[in-house]
Coordinates of C-alpha atoms in Angstrom, one line a residue:
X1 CA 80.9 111.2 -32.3
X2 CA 78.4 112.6 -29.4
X3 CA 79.5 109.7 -27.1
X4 CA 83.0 110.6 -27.8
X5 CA 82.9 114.4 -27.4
X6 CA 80.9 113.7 -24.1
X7 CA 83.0 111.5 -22.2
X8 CA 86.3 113.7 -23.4
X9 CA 84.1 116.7 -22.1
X10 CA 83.3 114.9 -19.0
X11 CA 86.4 112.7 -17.9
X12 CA 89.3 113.9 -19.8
X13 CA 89.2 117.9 -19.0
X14 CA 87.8 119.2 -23.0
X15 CA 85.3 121.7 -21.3
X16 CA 85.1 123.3 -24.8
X17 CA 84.4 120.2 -26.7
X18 CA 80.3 120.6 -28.0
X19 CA 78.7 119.3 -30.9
X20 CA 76.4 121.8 -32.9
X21 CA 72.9 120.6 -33.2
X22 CA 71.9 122.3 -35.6
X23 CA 71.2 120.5 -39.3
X24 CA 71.3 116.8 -37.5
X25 CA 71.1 114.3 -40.5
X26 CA 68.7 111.6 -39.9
X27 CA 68.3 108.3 -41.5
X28 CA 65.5 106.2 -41.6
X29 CA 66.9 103.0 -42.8
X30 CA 63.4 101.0 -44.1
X31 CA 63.4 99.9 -47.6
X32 CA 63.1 102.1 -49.3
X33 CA 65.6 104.5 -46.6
X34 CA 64.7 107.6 -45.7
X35 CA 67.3 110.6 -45.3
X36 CA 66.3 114.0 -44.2
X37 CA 68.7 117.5 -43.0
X38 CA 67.2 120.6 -42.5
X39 CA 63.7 122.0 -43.1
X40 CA 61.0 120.9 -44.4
X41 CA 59.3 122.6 -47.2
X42 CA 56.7 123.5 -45.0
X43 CA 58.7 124.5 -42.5
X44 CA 60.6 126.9 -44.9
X45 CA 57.5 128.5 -46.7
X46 CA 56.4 129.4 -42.7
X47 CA 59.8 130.5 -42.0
X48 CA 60.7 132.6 -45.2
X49 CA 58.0 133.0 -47.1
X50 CA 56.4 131.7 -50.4
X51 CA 58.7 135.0 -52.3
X52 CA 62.3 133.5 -50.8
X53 CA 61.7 129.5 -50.9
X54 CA 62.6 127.9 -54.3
X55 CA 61.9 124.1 -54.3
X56 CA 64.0 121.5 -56.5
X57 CA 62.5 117.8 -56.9
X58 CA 63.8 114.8 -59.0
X59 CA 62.1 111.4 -59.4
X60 CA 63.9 108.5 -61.4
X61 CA 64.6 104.9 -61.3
X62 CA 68.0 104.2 -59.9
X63 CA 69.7 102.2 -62.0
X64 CA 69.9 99.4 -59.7
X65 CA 66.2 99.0 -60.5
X66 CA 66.3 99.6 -64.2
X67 CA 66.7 96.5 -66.3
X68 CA 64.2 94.3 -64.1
X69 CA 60.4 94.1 -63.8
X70 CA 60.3 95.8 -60.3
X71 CA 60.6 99.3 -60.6
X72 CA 61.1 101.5 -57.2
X73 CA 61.7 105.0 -58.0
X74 CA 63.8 107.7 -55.8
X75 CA 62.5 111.0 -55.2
X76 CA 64.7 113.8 -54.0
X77 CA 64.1 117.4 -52.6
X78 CA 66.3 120.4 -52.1
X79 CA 64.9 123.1 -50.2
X80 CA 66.7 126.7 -50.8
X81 CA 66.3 130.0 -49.6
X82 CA 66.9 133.9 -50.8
X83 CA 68.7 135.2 -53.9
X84 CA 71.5 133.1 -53.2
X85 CA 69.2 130.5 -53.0
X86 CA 70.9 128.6 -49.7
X87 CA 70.2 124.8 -48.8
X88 CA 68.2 124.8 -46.0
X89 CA 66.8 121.3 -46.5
X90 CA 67.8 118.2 -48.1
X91 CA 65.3 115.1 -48.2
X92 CA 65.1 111.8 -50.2
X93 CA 63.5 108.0 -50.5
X94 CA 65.0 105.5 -51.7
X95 CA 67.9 103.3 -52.4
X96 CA 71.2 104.5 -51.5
X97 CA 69.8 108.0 -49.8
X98 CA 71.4 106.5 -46.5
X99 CA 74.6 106.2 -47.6
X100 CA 74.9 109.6 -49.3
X101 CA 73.2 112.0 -47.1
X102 CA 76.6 112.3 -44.8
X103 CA 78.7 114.1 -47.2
X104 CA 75.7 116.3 -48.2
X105 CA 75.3 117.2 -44.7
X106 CA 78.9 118.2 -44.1
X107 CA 77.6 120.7 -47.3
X108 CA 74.8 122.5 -46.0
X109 CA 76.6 122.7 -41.9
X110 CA 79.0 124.7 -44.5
X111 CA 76.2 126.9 -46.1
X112 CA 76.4 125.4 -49.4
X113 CA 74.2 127.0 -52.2
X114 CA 72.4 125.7 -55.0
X115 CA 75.5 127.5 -57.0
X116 CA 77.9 125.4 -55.0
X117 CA 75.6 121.8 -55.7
X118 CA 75.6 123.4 -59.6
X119 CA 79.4 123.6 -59.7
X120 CA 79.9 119.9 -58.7
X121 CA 81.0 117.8 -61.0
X122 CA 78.5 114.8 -61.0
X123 CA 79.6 111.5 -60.5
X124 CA 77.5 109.3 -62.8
X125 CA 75.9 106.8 -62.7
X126 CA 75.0 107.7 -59.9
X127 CA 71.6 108.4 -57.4
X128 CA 73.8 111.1 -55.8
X129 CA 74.0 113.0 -59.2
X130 CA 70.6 114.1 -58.8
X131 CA 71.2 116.2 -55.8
X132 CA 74.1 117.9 -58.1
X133 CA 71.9 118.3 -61.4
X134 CA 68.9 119.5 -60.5
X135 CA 67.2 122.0 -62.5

């Protein structure tokens, strides 16, 4: 996508053609992957304050992991700010966390709320679930 907006913003005439980069998803793709948008939690308790920052954490087994001896759990984070309690920051290890991270980046570039995660219906079984249930 950046390659593409550049070279129609450069060759083809598309002056107005700019990606935001702001909330840039990033992947680390080890084993177990890494996927990260947002801020950090410190980064949002030094932003907003202890008063406005409400964290949400999960750890589980995936169920790819969960009839065999080898156990590798996934940890997830969502990171959510004032009253409306906005999703400034999404973070997780393990598997599948690269793969889902995209559409839950489209959701927080759209201001999506820990109301809006809430109101998801959950596809299960599923890792992404997690992000969706969290209490």
């Amino acid at each position: 996508a950046v390659g593409r907006r550049l070279s129609e913003r450069l060759f083809n005439g598309q002056t107005d053609l700019y990606l935001d980069y702001n909330l840039v998803p990033t992947v680390v793709f080890t084993h177990p992957p890494v996927a990260t948008i947002g801020l950090t939690e410190k980064a949002a308790l030094e932003e907003y304050g202890e008063d406005q920052v409400k964290i949400y954490r999960s750890s589980f087994t995936p169920m790819y992991f969960a009839l065999g001896e080898y156990r590798q759990k996934c940890d997830m984070k969502l990171i959510c700010v004032g009253k409306e309690e906005k999703i400034v920051g999404l973070h997780g290890i393990g598997i599948g966390v690269d793969e889902m991270l995209q559409g839950f980046a489209v959701a927080i570039k759209m201001g999506a709320t820990k109301a809006d995660f809430d109101n998801t219906v959950a596809i299960h079984p599923t890792g992404s679930e997690e992000f969706v249930t969290m209490r």
